[in-house]
Coordinates of C-alpha atoms and ligand atoms in Angstrom, one line a residue:
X962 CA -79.9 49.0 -144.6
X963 CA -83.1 48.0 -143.2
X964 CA -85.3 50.5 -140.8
X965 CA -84.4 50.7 -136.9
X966 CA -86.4 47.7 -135.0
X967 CA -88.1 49.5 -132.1
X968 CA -89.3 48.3 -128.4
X969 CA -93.2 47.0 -128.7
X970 CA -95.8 49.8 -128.4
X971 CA -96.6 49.8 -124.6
X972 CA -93.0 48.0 -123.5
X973 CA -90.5 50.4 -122.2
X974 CA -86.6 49.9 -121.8
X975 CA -85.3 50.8 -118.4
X976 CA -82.2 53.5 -118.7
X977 CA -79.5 53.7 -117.1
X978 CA -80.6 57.1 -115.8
X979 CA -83.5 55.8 -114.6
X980 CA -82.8 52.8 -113.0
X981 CA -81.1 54.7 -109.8
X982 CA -85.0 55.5 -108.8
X983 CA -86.4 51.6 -109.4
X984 CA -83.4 50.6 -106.9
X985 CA -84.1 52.9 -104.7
X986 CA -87.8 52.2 -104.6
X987 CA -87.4 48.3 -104.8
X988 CA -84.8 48.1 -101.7
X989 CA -87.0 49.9 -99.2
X990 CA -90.1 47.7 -100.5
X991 CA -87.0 44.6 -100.0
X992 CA -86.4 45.8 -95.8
X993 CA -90.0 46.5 -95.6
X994 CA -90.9 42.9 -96.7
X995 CA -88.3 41.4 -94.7
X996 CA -88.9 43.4 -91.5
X997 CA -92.6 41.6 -91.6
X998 CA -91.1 38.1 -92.3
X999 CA -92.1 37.6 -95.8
X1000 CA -89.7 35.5 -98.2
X1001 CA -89.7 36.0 -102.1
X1002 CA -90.8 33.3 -104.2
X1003 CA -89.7 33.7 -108.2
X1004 CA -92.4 31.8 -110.6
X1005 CA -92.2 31.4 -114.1
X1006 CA -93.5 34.8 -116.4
X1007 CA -94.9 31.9 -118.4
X1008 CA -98.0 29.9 -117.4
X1009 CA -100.4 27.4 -118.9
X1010 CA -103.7 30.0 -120.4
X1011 CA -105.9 27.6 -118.1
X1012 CA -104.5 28.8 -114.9
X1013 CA -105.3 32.8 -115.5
X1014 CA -108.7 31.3 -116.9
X1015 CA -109.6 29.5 -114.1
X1016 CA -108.8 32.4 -111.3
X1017 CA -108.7 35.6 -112.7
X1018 CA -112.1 34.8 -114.3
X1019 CA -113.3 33.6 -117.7
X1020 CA -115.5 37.1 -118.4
X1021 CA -113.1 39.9 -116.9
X1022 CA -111.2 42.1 -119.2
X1023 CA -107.7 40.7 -118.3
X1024 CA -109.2 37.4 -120.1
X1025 CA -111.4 38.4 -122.3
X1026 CA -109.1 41.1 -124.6
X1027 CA -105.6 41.3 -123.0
X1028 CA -103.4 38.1 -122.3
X1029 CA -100.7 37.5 -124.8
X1030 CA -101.3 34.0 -125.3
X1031 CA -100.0 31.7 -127.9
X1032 CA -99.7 28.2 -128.7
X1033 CA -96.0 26.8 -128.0
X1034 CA -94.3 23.9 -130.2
X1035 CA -96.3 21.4 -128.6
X1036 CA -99.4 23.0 -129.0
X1037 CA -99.7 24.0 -125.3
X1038 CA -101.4 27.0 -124.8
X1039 CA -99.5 29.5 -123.0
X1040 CA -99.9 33.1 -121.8
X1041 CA -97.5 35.7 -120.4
X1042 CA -98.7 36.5 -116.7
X1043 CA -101.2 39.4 -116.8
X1044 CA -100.3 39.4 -112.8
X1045 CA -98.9 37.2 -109.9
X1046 CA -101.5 35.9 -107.9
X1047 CA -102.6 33.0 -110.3
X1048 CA -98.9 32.0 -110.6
X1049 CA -97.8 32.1 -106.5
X1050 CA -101.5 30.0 -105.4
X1051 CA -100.0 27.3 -108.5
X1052 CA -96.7 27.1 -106.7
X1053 CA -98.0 26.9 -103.4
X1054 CA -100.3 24.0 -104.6
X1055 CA -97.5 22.2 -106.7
X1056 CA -94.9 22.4 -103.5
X1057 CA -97.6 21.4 -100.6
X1058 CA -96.7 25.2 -98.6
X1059 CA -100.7 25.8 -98.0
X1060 CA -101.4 22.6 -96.0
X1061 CA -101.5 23.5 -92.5
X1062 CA -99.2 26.6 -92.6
X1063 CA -99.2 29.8 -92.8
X1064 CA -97.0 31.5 -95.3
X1065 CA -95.7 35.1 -95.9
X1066 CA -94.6 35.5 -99.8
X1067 CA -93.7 38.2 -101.9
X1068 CA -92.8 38.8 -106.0
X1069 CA -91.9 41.3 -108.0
X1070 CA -91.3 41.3 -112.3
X1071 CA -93.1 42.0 -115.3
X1072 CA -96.5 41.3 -116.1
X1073 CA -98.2 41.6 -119.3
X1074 CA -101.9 43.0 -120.5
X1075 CA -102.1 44.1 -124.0
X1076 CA -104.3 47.1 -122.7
X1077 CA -104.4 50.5 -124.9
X1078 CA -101.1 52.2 -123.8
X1079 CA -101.0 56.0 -121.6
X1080 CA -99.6 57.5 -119.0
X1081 CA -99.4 55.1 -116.2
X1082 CA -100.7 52.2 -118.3
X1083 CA -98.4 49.8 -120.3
X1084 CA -98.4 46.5 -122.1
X1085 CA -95.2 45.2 -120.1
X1086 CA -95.3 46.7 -116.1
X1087 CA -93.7 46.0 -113.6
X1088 CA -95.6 45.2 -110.1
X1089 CA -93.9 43.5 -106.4
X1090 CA -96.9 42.0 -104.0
X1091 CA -97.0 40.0 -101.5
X1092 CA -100.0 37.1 -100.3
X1093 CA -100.2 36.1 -97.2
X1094 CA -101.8 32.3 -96.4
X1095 CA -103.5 30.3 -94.2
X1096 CA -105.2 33.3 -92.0
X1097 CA -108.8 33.6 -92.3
X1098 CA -109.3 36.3 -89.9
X1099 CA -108.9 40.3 -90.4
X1100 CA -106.0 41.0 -88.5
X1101 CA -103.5 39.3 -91.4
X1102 CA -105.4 42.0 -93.5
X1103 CA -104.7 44.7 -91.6
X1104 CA -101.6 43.5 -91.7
X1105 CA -101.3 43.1 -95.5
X1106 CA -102.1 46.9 -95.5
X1107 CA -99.9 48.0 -92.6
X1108 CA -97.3 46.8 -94.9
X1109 CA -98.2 48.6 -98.0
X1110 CA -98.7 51.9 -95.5
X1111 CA -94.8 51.3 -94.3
X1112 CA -93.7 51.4 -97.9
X1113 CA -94.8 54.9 -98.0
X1114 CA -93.3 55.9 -95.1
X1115 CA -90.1 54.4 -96.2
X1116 CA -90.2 55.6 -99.7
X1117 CA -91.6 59.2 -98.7
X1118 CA -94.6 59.0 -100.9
X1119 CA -97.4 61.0 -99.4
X1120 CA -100.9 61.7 -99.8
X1121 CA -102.4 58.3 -100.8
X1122 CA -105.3 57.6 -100.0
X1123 CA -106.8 54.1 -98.5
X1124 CA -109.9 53.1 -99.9
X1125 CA -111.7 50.0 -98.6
X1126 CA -114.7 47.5 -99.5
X1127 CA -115.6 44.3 -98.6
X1128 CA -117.2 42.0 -101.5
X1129 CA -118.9 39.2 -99.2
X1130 CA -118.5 35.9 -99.6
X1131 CA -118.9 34.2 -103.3
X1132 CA -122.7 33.4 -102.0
X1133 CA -123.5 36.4 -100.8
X1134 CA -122.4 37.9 -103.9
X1135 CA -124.7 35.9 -106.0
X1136 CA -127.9 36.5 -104.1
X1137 CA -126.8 40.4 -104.3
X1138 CA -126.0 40.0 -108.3
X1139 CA -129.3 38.6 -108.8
X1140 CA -131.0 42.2 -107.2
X1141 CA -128.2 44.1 -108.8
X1142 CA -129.4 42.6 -112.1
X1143 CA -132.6 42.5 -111.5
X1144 CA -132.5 46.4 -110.7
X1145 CA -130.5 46.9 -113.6
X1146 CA -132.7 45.6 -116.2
X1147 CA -135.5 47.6 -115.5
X1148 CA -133.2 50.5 -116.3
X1149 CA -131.8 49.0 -119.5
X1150 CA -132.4 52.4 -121.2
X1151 CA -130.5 54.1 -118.7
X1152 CA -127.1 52.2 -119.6
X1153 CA -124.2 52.7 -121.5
X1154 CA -123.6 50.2 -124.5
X1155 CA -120.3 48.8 -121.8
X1156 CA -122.5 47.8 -119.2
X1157 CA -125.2 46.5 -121.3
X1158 CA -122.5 43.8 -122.4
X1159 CA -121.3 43.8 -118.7
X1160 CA -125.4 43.0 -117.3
X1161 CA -124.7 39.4 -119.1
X1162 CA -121.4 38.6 -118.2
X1163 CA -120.4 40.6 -115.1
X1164 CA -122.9 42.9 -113.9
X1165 CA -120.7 44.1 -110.2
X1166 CA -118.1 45.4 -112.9
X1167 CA -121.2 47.9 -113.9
X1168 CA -120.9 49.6 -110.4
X1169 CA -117.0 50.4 -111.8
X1170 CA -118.2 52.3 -114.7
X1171 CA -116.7 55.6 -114.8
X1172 CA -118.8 56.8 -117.6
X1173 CA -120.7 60.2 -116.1
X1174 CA -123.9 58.9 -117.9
X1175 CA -124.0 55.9 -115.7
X1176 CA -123.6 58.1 -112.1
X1177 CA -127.0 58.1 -111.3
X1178 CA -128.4 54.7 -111.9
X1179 CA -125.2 53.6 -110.3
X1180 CA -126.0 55.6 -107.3
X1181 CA -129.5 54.2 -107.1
X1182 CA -128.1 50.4 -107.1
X1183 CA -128.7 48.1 -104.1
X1184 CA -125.5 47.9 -102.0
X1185 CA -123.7 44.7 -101.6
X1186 CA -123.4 45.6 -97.8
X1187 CA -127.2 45.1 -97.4
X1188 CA -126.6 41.5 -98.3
X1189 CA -123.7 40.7 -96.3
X1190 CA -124.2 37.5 -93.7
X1191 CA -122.9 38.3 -89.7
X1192 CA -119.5 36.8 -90.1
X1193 CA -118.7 39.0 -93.4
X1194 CA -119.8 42.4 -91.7
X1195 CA -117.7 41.2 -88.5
X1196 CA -114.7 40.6 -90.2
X1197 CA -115.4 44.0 -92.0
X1198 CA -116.1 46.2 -89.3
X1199 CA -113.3 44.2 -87.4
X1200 CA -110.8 45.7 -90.1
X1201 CA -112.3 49.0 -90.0
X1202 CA -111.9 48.9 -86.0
X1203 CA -108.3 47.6 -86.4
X1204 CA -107.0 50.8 -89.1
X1205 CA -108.6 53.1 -86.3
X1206 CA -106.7 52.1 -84.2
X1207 CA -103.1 52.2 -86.0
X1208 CA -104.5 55.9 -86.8
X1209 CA -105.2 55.0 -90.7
X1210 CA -107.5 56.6 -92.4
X1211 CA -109.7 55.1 -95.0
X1212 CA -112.3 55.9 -97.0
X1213 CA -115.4 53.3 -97.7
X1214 CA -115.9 53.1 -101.1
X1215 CA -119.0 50.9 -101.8
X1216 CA -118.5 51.0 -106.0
X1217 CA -114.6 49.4 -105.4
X1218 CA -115.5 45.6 -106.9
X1219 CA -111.7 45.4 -108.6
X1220 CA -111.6 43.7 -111.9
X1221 CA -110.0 40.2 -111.2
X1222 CA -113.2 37.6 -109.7
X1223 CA -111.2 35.8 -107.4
X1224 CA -111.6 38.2 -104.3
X1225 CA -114.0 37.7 -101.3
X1226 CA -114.6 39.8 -99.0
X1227 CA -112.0 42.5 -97.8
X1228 CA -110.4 44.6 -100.9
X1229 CA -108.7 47.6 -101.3
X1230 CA -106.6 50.0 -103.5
X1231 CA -104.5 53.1 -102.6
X1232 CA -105.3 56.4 -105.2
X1233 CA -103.3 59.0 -106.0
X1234 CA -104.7 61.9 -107.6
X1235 CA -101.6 63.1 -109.0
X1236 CA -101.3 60.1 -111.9
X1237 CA -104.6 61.4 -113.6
X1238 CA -106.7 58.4 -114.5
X1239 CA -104.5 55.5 -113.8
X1240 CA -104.2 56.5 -109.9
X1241 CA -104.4 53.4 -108.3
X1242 CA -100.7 52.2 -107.3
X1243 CA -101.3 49.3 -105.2
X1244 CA -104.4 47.1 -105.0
X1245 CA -105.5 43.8 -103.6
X1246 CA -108.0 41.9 -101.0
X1247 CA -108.8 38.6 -99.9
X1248 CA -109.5 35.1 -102.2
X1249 CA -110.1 32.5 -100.1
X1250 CA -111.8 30.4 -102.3
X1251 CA -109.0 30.6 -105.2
X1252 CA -107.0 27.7 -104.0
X1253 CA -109.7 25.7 -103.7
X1254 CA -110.6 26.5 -107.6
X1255 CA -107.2 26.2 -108.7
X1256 CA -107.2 22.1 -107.2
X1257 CA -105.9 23.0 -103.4
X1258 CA -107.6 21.9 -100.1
X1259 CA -109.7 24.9 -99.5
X1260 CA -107.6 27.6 -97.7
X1261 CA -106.8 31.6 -97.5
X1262 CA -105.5 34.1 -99.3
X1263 CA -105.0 37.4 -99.3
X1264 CA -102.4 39.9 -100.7
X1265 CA -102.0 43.2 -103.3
X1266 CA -100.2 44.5 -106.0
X1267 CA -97.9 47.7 -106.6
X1268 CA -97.5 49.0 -110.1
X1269 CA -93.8 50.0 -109.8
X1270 CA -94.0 52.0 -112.8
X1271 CA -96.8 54.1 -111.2
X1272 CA -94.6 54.8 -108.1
X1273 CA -91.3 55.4 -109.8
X1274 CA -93.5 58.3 -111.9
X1275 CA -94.6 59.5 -107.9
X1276 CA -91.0 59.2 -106.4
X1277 CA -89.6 60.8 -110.2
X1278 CA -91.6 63.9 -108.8
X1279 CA -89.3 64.8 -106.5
X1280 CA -86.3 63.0 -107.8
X1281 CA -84.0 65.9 -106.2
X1282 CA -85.0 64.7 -102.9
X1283 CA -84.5 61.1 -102.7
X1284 CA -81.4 59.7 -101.6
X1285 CA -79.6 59.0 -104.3
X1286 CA -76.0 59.6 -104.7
X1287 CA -73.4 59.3 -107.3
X1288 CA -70.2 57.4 -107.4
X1289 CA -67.7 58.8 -104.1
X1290 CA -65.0 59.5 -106.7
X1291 CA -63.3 59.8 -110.8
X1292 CA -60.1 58.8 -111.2
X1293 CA -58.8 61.3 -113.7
X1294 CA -55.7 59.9 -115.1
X1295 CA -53.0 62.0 -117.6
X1296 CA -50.1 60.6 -119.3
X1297 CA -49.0 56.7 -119.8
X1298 CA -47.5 55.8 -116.6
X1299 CA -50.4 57.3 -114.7
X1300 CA -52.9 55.2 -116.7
X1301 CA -51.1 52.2 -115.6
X1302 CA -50.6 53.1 -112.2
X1303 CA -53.9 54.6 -111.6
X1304 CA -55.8 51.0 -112.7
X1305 CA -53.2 49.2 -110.0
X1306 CA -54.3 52.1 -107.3
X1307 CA -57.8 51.6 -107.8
X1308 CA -57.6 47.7 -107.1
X1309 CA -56.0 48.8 -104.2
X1310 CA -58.4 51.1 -103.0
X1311 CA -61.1 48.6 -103.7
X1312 CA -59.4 45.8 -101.7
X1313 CA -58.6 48.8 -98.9
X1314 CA -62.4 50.0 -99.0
X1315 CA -65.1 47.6 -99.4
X1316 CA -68.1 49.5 -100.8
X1317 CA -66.2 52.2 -102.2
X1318 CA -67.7 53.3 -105.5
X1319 CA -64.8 54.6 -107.8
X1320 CA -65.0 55.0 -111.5
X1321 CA -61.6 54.6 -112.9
X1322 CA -61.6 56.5 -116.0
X1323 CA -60.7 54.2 -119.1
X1324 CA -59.7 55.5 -123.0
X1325 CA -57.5 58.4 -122.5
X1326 CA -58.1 62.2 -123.7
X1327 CA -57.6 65.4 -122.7
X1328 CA -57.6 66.9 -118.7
X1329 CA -60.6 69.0 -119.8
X1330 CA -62.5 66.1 -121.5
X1331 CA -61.8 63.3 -118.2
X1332 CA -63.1 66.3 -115.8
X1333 CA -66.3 66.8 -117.5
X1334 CA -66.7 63.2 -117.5
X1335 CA -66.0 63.2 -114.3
X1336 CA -68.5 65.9 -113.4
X1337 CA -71.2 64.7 -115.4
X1338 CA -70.8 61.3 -113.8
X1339 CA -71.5 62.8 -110.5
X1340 CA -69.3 61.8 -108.5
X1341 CA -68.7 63.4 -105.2
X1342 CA -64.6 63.9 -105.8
X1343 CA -62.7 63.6 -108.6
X1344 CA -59.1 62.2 -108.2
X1345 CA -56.4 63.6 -110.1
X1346 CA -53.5 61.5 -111.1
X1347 CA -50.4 62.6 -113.9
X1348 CA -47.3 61.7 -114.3
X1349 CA -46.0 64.7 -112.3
X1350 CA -48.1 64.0 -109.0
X1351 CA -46.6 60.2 -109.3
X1352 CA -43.5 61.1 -109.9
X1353 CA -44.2 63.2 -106.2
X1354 CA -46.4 60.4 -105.0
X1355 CA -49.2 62.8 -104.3
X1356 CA -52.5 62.6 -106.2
X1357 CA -54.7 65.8 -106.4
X1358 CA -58.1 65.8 -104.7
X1359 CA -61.5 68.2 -106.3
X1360 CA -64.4 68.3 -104.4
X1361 CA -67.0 68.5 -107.4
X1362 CA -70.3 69.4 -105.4
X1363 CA -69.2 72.1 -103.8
X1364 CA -66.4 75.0 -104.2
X1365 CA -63.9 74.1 -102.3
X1366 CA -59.9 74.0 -103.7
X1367 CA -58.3 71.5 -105.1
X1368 CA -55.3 69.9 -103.2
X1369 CA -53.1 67.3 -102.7
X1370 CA -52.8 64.0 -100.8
X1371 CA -50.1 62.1 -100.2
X1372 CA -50.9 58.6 -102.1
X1373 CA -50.0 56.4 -99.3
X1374 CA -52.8 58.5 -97.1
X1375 CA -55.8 58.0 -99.6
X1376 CA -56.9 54.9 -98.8
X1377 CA -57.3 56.8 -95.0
X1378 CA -58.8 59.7 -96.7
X1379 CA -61.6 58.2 -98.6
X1380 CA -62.4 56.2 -96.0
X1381 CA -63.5 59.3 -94.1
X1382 CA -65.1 60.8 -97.0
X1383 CA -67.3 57.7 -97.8
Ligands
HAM2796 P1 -104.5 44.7 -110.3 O1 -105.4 45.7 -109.7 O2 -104.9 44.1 -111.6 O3 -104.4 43.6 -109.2 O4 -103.0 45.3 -110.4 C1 -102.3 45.8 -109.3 C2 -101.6 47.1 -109.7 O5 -100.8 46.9 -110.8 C3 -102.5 48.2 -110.1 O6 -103.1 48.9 -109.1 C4 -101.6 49.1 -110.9 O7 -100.8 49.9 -110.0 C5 -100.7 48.1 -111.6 N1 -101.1 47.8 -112.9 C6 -102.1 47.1 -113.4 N2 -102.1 47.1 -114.8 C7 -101.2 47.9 -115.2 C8 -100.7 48.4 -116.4 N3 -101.3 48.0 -117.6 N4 -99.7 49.3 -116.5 C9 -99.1 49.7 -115.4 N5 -99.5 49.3 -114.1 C10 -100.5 48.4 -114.0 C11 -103.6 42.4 -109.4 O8 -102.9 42.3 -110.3 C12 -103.8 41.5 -108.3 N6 -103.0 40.3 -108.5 C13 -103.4 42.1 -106.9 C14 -103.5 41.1 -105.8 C15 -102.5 40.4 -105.2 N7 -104.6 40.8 -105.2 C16 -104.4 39.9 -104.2 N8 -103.1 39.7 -104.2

C-alpha cells in the first residue's frame, strides 16, 4: 500500500462541521449585495498569465513569486487567479457592460497565491468582492464601503477598523515616486536589503515595510498627499466628508499603498487586531485607469476584496452565538415495519412541510445507538417511532435541547405539530 496522498501545503478542505459558519457568513454578504443592487458575475479560476501581468503589475509580489502558472497543451500560458479584479474588468471588456453604463457586480471563489502558509494566510482562499463601474465620483466609494460596513452589521463582527488613503492619480504618483526615490537614495544605508530591491522596482511598496528598522526613514518620507492635484484632494476630502456624515469612523493611514498597482486614488482596508499579522479582512479602492490598460475605452472602477477565511476565523470566535441551528428533528426508528413506515412518513412530512429539516435515520441498530445519533446530530427533537407506537399510531416526541418529557403524538397530528415547532 502506498503512503496517504494529502491536501497541498496551504490548501485546506472545508468540513462538514465547518461549513454551517461559511453559509452563514456567505448568505448575509448574498442579502447585503442584493439589497444594494449588485448582480454576481462567475469568471473562469483560469486566465491567460498576460492578463494578471498587465493589471496587477509586472514588479508586485503577486507576480513576481506567487502565481501558479503553467503552460497548458497548447503551450498557452495560464495562471490560477491570484484575485478577481483582473478577471471581472476582462469580462466586462469581452461582453461590452462598461460602455456607457454603470454596473454593480459581485464574485466570490478561490483564489490562488503560492505565499508562505500561517495563520490567516493560505495558498488556496477564498474571497467575495464586489466592483462597481462607470462612476468617477466619490459617492459610489462611499458607497462601496457602506457596503462592506453593512456586512458587519449583518454578520455581527465588531471592532474593525476603517483605514483610508488616497494614491492620486497614476501622474501624480510618478512625480511623488521620483521625490520618494530621490529621498530614499540618499538614505541607502538606512534600508533594509527588501526595500533596497523594492527602490528599483517599486519604491511606494517601501512605505509598507513593516520591518521596525525601516520606521524612521519611513516616517521622514515625503507624503504623497503633498503632491496631490485639486481634483484628487476634492474627491478625497469629499469621501472623508461623506463617512462623517454616515457616522463612520476612519483612520488616515498615509503608509496604506496596497500591493496590487492598478489603484488610483481612493483605497482602503478594514484591520482587525485579533488575526495577529494577517489582520486585514477586506481591502480595495479605485482603478480607473485598469480598463483602459486591459484594451477597454477608458472608464471606472472601483471595488474590494473579503478574505472569507479571515472572517469565518472572526465569526468561529463566537461560534456559540451565531445563528446556527441544527436539523428540527431525528427520526429514530426500531424494529422492521417501523423502518419501512418511518421512510414513507418522512416523505410525507416533507411534502406536508416545505423547509422542514428531518434526518430520517438509515442502517438500523440499537434504541441507545439511534438516540446518540440523534443527539449528536443536533437536532432540536428527536422522533421516536417502533413497532409498538405504530401498531397505536402514536409516535413518541423528545425534546433534545432542553429537559422536558418525552410523550406521545397521535401520527395523524404531526404533520400539525412540527409545523408549530418549526
Ligand atoms: P488583496 O488585498 O490582495 O486585494 O486581497 C483582498 C483580501 O483577500 C485581503 O485583505 C485578505 O483578507 C484576503 N487575502 C489575500 N491573500 C490571502 C491569502 N493568501 N490567504 C488568505 N486571505 C488572503 C485584492 O485581491 C483586490 N482584487 C481587491 C479589490 C477589488 N480591489 C478593488 N477591487
Amino acid at each position: 500500500m502506498g503512503k496517504n496522498i494529502q491536501a497541498i501545503r496551504g490548501m485546506h478542505d472545508l468540513l462538514p462541521d465547518q461549513s454551517p459558519v461559511w453559509h452563514y457568513l456567505e448568505d448575509g454578504v448574498r442579502e447585503v449585495l442584493d439589497g444594494y443592487g449588485y448582480k454576481e458575475l462567475r469568471t473562469p479560476i483560469l486566465e491567460l498569465t498576460e492578463l494578471f501581468k498587465r493589471s496587477i503589475g509586472e514588479v508586485t509580489d503577486i507576480v513576481e513569486k506567487e502565481m501558479y502558472t503553467f503552460d497548458d497543451r497548447n503551450g498557452d500560458s495560464l495562471t490560477l487567479r491570484p484575485e478577481g479584479t483582473a478577471g471581472c474588468v476582462r469580462a466586462g471588456i469581452e461582453h461590452g457592460l462598461f460602455h456607457n453604463q454603470v454596473q454593480r457586480i459581485w464574485y466570490r471563489g478561490p483564489m490562488f497565491r503560492h505565499e508562505r502558509p500561517q495563520k490567516g494566510r493560505y495558498r488556496q482562499f477564498h474571497q467575495i468582492g464586489a466592483e462597481a463601474y462607470g462612476l468617477p465620483g466619490p459617492d459610489i466609494d462611499l458607497e462601496i464601503i457602506m457596503l462592506t460596513r453593512r456586512f458587519w452589521q449583518k454578520l455581527g463582527l465588531e471592532g474593525l477598523e476603517l483605514q483610508i488613503n488616497t494614491l492620486g492619480t497614476s501622474q501624480e504618483r510618478a512625480v511623488y515616486r521620483e521625490q520618494l526615490v530621490s529621498y530614499l537614495s540618499a538614505r541607502k544605508d538606512q534600508l533594509d536589503e527588501d526595500s533596497l530591491r523594492r527602490l528599483e522596482t517599486n519604491p511606494l511598496r517601501i512605505l509598507d515595510s513593516k520591518s521596525p528598522d525601516m520606521k524612521v526613514v519611513i516616517a521622514g518620507a515625503p507624503s504623497l498627499m503633498d503632491y496631490l492635484g485639486e481634483e484628487s484632494k476634492a474627491h478625497f476630502e469629499s469621501l472623508c466628508q461623506g463617512l462623517e456624515d454616515v457616522g463612520q469612523d476612519y483612520v488616515v493611514n498615509p503608509r496604506l499603498v496596497r500591493g496590487l498597482d492598478y489603484y488610483a486614488r481612493t483605497v482602503f482596508e478594514w484591520v482587525t487586531d485579533k488575526l495577529g499579522a494577517q489582520g486585514t479582512v477586506c481591502a480595495g479602492g479605485r482603478y480607473d485607469g485598469l480598463i483602459e490598460q486591459l484594451g477597454g475605452r477608458p472608464g471606472h472602477g472601483v471595488g474590494f476584496a473579503m478574505g472569507v477565511e479571515r472572517l469565518v476565523a472572526l465569526l468561529e470566535e463566537n461560534r456559540e452565538q451565531l445563528p446556527i441551528k441544527g436539523p428540527d428533528a431525528y427520526l429514530v426508528l426500531m424494529g422492521d415495519e417501523a423502518q419501512r413506515k418511518g421512510l414513507v412518513l418522512a416523505e410525507q412530512l416533507r411534502d406536508r412541510l416545505p423547509g422542514l429539516r428531518l434526518i430520517t435515520h438509515c442502517g438500523g441498530g440499537s434504541f441507545k445507538s439511534q438516540f446518540k445519533k440523534a443527539d449528536r446530530s443536533e437536532a432540536a427533537l428527536a422522533l421516536v417511532l417502533g413497532d409498538d407506537e405504530l401498531a397505536r399510531g402514536v409516535i413518541g416526541v423528545k425534546a433534545l435541547r432542553d429537559d422536558k418529557e418525552q410523550r406521545e403524538i397521535a401520527l395523524d397530528d404531526l404533520a400539525e405539530f412540527l409545523k408549530s415547532e418549526i
